[in-house]
PDB file of C-alpha atoms in Angstrom:
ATOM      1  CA  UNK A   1      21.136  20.536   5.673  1.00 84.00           C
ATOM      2  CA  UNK A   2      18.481  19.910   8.313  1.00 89.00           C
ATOM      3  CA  UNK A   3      17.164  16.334   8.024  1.00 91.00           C
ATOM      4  CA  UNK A   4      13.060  16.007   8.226  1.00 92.00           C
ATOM      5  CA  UNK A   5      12.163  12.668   9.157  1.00 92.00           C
ATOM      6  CA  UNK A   6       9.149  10.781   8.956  1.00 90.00           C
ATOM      7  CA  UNK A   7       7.500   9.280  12.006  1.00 89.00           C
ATOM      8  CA  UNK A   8       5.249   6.966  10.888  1.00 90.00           C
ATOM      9  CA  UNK A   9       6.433   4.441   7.819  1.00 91.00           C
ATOM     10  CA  UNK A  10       4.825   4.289   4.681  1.00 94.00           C
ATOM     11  CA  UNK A  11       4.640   4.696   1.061  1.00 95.00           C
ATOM     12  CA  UNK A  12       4.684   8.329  -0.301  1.00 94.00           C
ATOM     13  CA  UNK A  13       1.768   8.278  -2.186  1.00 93.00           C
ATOM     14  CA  UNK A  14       1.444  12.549  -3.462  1.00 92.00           C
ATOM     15  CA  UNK A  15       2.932  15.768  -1.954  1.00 93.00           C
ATOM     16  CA  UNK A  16       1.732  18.881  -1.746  1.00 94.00           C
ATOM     17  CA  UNK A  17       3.565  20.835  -3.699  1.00 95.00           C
ATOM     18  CA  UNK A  18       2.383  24.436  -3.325  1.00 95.00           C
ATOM     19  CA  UNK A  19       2.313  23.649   0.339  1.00 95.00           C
ATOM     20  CA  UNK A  20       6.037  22.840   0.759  1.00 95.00           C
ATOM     21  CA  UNK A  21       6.930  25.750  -1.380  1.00 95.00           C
ATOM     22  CA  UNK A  22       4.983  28.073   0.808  1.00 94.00           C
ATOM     23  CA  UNK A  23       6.641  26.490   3.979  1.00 93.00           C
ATOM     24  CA  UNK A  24      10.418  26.577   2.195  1.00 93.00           C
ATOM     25  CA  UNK A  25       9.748  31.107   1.500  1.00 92.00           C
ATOM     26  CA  UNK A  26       8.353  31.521   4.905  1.00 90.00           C
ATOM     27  CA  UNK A  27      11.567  29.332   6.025  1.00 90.00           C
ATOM     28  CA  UNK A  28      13.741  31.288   3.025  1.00 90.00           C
ATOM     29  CA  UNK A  29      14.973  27.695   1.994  1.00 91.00           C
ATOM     30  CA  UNK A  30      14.971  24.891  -0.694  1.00 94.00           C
ATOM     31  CA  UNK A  31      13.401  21.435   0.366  1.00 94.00           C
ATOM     32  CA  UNK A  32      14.653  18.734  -1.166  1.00 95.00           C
ATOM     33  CA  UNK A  33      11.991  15.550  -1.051  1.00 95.00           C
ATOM     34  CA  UNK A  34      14.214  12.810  -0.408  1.00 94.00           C
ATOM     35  CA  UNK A  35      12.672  10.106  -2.265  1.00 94.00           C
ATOM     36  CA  UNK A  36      10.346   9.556  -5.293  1.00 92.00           C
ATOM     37  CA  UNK A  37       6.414   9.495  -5.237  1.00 92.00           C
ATOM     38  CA  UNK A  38       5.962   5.279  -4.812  1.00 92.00           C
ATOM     39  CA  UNK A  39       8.646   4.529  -2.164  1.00 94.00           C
ATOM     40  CA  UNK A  40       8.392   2.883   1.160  1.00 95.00           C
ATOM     41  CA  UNK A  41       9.451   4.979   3.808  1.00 94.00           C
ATOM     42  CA  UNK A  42      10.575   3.630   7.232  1.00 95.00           C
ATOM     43  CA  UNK A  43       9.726   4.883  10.452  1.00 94.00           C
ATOM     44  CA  UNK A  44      12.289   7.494  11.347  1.00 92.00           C
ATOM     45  CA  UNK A  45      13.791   7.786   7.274  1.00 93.00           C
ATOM     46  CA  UNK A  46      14.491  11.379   6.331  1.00 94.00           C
ATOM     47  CA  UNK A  47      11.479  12.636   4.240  1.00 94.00           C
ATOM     48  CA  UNK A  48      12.154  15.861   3.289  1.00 95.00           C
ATOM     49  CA  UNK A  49      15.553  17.947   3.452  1.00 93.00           C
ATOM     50  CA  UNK A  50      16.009  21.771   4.426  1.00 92.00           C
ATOM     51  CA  UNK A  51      18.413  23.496   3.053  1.00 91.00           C
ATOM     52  CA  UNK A  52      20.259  26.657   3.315  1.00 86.00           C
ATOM     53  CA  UNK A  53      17.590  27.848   6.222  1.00 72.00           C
ATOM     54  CA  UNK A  54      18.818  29.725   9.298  1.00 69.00           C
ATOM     55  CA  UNK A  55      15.203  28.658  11.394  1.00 77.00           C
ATOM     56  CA  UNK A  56      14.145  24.964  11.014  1.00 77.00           C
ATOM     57  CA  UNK A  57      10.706  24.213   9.689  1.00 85.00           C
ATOM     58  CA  UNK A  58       8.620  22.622  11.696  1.00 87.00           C
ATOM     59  CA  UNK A  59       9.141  19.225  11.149  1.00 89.00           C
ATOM     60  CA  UNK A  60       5.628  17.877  11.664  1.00 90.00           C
ATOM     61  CA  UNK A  61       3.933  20.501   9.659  1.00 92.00           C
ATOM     62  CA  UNK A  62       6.536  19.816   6.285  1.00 92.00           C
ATOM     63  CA  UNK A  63       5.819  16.260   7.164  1.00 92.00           C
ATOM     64  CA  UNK A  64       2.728  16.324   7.108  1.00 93.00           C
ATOM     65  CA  UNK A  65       2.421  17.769   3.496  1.00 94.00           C
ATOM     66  CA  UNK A  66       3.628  14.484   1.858  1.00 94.00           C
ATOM     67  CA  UNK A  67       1.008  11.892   2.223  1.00 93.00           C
ATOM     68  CA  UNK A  68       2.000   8.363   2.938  1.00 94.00           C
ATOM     69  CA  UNK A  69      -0.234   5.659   2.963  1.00 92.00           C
ATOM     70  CA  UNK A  70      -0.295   1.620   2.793  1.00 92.00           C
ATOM     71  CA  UNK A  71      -0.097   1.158  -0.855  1.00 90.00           C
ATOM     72  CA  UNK A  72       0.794   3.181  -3.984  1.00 90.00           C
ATOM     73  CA  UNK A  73      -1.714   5.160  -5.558  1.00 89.00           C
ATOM     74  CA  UNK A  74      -1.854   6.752  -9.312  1.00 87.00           C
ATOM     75  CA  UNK A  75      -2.651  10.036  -7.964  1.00 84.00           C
ATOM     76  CA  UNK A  76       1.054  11.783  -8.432  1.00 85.00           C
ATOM     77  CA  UNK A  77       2.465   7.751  -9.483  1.00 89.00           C
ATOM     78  CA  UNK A  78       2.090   6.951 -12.861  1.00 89.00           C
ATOM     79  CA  UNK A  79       4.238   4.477 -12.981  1.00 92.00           C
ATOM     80  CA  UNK A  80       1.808   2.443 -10.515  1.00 94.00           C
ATOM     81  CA  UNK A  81      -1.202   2.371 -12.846  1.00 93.00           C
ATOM     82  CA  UNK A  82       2.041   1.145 -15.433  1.00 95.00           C
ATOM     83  CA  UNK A  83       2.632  -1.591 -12.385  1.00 95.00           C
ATOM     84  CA  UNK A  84      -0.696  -2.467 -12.413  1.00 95.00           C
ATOM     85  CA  UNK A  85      -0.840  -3.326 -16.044  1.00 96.00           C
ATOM     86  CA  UNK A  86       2.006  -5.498 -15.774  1.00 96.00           C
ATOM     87  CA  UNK A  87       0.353  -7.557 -13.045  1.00 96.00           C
ATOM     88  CA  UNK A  88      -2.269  -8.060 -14.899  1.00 96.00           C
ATOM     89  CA  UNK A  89      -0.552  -9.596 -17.886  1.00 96.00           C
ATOM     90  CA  UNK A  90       1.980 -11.612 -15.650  1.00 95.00           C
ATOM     91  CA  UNK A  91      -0.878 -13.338 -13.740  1.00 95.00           C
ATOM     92  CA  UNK A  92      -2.661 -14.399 -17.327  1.00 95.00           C
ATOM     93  CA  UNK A  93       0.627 -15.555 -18.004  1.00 94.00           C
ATOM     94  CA  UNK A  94       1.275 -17.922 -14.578  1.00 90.00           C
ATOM     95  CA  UNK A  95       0.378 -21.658 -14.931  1.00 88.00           C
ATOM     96  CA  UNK A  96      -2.737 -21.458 -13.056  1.00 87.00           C
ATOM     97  CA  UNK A  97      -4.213 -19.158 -15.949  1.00 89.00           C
ATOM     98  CA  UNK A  98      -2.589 -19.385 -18.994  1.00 87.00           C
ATOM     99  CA  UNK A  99      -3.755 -16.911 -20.985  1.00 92.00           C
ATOM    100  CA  UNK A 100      -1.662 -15.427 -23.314  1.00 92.00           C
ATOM    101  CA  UNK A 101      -4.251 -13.529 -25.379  1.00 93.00           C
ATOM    102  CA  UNK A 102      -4.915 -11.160 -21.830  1.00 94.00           C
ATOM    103  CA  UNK A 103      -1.171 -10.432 -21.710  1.00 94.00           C
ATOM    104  CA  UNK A 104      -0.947  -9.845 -25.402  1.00 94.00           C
ATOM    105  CA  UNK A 105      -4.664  -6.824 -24.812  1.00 95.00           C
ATOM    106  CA  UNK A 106      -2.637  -5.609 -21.583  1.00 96.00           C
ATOM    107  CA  UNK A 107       0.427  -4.845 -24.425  1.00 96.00           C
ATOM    108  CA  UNK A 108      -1.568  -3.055 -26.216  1.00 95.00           C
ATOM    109  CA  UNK A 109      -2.391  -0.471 -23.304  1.00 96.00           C
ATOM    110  CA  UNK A 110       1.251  -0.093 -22.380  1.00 96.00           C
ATOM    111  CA  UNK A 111       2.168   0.102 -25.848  1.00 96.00           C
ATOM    112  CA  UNK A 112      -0.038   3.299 -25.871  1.00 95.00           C
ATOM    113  CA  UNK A 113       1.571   4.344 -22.362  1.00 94.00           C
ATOM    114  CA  UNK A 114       5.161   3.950 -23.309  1.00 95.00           C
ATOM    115  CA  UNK A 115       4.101   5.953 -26.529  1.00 94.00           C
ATOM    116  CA  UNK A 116       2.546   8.626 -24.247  1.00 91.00           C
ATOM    117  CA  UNK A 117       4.912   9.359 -21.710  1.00 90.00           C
ATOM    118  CA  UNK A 118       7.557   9.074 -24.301  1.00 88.00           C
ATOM    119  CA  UNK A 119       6.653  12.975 -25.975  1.00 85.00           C
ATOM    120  CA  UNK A 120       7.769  13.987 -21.854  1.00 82.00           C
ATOM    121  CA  UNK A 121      11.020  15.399 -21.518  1.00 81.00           C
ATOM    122  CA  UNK A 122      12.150  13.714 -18.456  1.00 79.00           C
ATOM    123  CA  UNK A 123      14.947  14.991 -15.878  1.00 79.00           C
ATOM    124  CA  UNK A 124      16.450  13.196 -12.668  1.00 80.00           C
ATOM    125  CA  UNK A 125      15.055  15.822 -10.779  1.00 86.00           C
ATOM    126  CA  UNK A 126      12.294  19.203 -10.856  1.00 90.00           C
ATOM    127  CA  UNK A 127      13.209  22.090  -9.330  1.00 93.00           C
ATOM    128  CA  UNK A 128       9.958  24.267  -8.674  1.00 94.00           C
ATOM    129  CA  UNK A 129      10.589  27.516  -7.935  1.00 95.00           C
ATOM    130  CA  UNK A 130       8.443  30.516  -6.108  1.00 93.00           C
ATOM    131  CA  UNK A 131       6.170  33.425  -7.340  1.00 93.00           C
ATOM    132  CA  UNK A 132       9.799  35.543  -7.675  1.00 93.00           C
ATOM    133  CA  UNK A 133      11.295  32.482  -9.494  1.00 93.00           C
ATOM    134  CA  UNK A 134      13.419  31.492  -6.933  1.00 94.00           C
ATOM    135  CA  UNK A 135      14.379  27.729  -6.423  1.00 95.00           C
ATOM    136  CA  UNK A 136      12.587  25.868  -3.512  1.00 94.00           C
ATOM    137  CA  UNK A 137      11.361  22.378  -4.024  1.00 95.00           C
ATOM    138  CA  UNK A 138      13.411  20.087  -5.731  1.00 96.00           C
ATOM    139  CA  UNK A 139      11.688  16.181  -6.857  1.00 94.00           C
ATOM    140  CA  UNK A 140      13.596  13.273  -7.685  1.00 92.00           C
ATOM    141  CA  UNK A 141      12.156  11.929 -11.258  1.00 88.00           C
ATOM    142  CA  UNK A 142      11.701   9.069 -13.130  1.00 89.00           C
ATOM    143  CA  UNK A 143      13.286   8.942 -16.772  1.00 90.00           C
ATOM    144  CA  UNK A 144      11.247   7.258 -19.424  1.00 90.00           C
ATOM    145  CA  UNK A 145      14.169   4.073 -19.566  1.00 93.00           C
ATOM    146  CA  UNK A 146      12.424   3.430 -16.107  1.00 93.00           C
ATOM    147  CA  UNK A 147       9.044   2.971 -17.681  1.00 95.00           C
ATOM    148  CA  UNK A 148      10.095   1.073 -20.347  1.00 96.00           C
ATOM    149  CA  UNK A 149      11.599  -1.391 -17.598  1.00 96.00           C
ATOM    150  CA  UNK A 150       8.875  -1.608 -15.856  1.00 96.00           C
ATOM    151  CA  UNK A 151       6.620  -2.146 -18.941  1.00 96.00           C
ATOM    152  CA  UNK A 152       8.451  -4.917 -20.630  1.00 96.00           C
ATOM    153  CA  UNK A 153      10.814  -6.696 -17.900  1.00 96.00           C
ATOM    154  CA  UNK A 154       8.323  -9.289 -16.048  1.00 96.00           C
ATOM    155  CA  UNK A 155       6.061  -9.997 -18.781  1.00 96.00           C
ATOM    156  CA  UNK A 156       9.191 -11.048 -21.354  1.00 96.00           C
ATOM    157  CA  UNK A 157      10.408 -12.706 -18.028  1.00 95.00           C
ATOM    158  CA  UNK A 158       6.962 -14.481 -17.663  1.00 94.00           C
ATOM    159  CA  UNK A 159       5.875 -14.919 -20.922  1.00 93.00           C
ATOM    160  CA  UNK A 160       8.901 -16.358 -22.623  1.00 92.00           C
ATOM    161  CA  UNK A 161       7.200 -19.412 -23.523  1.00 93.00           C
ATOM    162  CA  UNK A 162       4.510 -17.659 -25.153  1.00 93.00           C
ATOM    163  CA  UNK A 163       4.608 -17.401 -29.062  1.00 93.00           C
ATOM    164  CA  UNK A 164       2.100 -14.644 -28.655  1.00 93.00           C
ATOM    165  CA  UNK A 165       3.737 -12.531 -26.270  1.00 95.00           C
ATOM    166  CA  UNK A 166       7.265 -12.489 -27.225  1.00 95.00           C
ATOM    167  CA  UNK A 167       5.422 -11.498 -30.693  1.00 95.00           C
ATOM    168  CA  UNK A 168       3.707  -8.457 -29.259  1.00 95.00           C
ATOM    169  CA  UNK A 169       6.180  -7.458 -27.369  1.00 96.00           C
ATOM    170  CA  UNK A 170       8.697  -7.300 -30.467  1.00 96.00           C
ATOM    171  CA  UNK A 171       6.020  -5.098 -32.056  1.00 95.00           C
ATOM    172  CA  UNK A 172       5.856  -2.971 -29.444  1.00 96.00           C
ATOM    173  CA  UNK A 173       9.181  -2.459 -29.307  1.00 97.00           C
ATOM    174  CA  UNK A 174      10.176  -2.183 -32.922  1.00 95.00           C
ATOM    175  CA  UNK A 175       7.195   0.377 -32.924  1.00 94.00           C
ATOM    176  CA  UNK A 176       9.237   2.485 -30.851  1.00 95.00           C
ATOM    177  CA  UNK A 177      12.115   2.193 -32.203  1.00 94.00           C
ATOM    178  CA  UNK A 178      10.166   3.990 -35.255  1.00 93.00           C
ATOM    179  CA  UNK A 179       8.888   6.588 -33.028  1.00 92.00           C
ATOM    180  CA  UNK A 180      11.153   7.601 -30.001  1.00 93.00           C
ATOM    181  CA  UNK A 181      13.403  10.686 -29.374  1.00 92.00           C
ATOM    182  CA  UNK A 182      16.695   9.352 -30.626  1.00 93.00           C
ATOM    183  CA  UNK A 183      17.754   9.691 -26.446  1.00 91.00           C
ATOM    184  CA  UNK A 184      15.331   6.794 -26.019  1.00 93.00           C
ATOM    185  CA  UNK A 185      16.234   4.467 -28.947  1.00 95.00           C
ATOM    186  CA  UNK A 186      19.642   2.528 -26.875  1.00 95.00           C
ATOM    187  CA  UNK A 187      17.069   1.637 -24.374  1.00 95.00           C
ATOM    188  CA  UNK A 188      15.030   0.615 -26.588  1.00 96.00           C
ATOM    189  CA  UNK A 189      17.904  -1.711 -28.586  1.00 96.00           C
ATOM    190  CA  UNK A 190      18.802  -2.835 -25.599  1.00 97.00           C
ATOM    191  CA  UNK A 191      15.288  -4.606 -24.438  1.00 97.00           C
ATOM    192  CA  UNK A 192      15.365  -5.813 -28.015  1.00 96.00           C
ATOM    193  CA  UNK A 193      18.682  -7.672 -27.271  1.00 96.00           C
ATOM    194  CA  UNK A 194      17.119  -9.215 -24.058  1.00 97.00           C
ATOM    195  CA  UNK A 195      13.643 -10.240 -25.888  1.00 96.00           C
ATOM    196  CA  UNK A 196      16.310 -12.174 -28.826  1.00 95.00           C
ATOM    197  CA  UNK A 197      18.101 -13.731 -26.321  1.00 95.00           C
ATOM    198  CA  UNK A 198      15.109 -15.111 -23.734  1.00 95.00           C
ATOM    199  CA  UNK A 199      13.541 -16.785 -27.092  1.00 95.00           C
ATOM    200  CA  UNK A 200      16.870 -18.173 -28.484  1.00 93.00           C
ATOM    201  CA  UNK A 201      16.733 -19.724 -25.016  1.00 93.00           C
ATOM    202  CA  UNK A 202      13.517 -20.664 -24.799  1.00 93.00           C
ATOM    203  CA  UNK A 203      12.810 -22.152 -28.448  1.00 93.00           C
ATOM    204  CA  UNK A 204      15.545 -24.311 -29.529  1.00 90.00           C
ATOM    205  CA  UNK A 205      13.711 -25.357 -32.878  1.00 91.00           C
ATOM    206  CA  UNK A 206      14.801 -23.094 -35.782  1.00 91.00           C
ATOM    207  CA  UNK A 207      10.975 -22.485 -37.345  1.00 91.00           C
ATOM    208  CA  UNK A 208       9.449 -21.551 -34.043  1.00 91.00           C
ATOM    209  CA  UNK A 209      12.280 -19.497 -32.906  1.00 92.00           C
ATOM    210  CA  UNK A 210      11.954 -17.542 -36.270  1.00 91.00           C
ATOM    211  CA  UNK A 211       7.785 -17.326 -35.494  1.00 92.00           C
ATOM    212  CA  UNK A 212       8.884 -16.583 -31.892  1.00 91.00           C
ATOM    213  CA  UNK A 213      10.952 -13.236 -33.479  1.00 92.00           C
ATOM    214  CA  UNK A 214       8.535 -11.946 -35.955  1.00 92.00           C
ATOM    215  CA  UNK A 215       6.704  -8.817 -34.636  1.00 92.00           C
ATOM    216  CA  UNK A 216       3.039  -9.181 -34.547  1.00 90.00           C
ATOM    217  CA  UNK A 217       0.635  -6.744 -33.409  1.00 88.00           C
ATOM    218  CA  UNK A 218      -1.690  -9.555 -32.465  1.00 86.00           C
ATOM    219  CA  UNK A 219       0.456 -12.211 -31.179  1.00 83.00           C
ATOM    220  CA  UNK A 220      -0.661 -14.250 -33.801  1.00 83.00           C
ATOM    221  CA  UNK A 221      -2.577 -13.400 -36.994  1.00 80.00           C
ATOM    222  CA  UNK A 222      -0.702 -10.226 -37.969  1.00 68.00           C
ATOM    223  CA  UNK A 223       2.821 -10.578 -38.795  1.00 62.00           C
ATOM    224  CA  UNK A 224       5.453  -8.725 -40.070  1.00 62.00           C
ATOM    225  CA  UNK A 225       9.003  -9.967 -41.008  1.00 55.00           C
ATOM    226  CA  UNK A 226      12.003  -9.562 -38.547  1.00 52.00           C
ATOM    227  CA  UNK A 227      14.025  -6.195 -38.688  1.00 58.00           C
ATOM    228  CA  UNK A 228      17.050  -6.092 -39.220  1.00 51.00           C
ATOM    229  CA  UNK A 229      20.076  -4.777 -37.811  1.00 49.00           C
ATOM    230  CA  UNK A 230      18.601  -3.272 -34.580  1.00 47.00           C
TER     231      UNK A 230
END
């Protein structure tokens, strides 16, 4: 394995993928990017790997078909615009702001992304392969349990004082439970578990905990009773 490293730092913001395939057959080789689209990259940190190639690629020309940049982008990074949704709700949730009925309109558009990139069949990794179908670019991926973290961790954290929020975000979650890939579902039970405990922490008073753990597409105004046995 010949290490490719990255002179400058930065986050990888897209790749060119044709590019690096076309450099690993002229190289007869598979190049392995060595971290996902959305990481910071320090000065010097491998960026690409070369493997199985008798003459080295040029280091500066593989290099310089991954982009890095100062900041994420949504280009080849969905899970940014997913980031940027979240930061969103969290700041209508701070003290300064306090407005829960933002977070709870943000839900609704990662409701629809979770629902989205849930029909994907995800994988830890891609292997693209060349015009004769042999291997030569592998990816590291994201699996969907990664943005369903990333959808629902800060704003249960943030918002766990909200009636409204910890109501939508039950919803949202029992809605997938309803319409997930069994493979998704434990991930699913699993935020579920963390949403029950935060309000059973946060409201100590029996008649707002149970209002805190009815599902409610609205936050408030459009509840359903609590499931049971999830």
């Amino acid at each position: 394995m010949t290490p490719i490293r990255s002179e400058p730092g930065g986050v990888i913001q897209a790749f060119d993928a044709a590019g690096l395939i076309a450099a690993a057959v002229r190289h007869d080789c598979v190049l392995v990017l060595a971290h996902q689209v959305g990481d910071f990259v320090p000065p010097g940190t491998t960026l690409v790997e070369a493997h199985g190639s008798a003459r080295t690629p040029d280091p500066r020309r593989v290099a310089g078909l991954v982009a890095l940049g100062t900041e994420r982008t949504i280009e080849q990074d969905p899970a940014f615009a997913l980031r940027i949704l979240v930061d969103i709700a969290i700041r209508a949730l701070s003290p300064a702001v306090n407005d829960p009925t933002t977070a709870v309109q943000v839900l609704n558009h990662i409701d629809t992304f979770l629902h989205v990139v849930g029909r994907v069949r995800f994988r830890g990794r891609y292997v693209l392969a060349d015009d004769r179908g042999r291997p030569r670019l592998v990816v590291p991926g994201r699996s969907w349990e990664d943005y369903l973290r990333v959808g629902v961790t800060e704003i249960r954290e943030y918002g766990a004082t909200s009636l409204q929020v910890c109501r939508r975000l039950r919803a949202l979650l029992e809605d997938l439970l309803e319409t997930q890939p069994t493979e998704h579902l434990p991930a699913v039970r699993a935020e579920l578990v963390l949403l029950d405990e935060s309000v059973r922490r946060t409201f100590t008073d029996s008649a707002r905990r149970a209002s805190a753990q009815t599902a409610d597409r609205q936050g408030i105004g459009g509840g359903r009773p609590p499931r049971s046995g999830h």
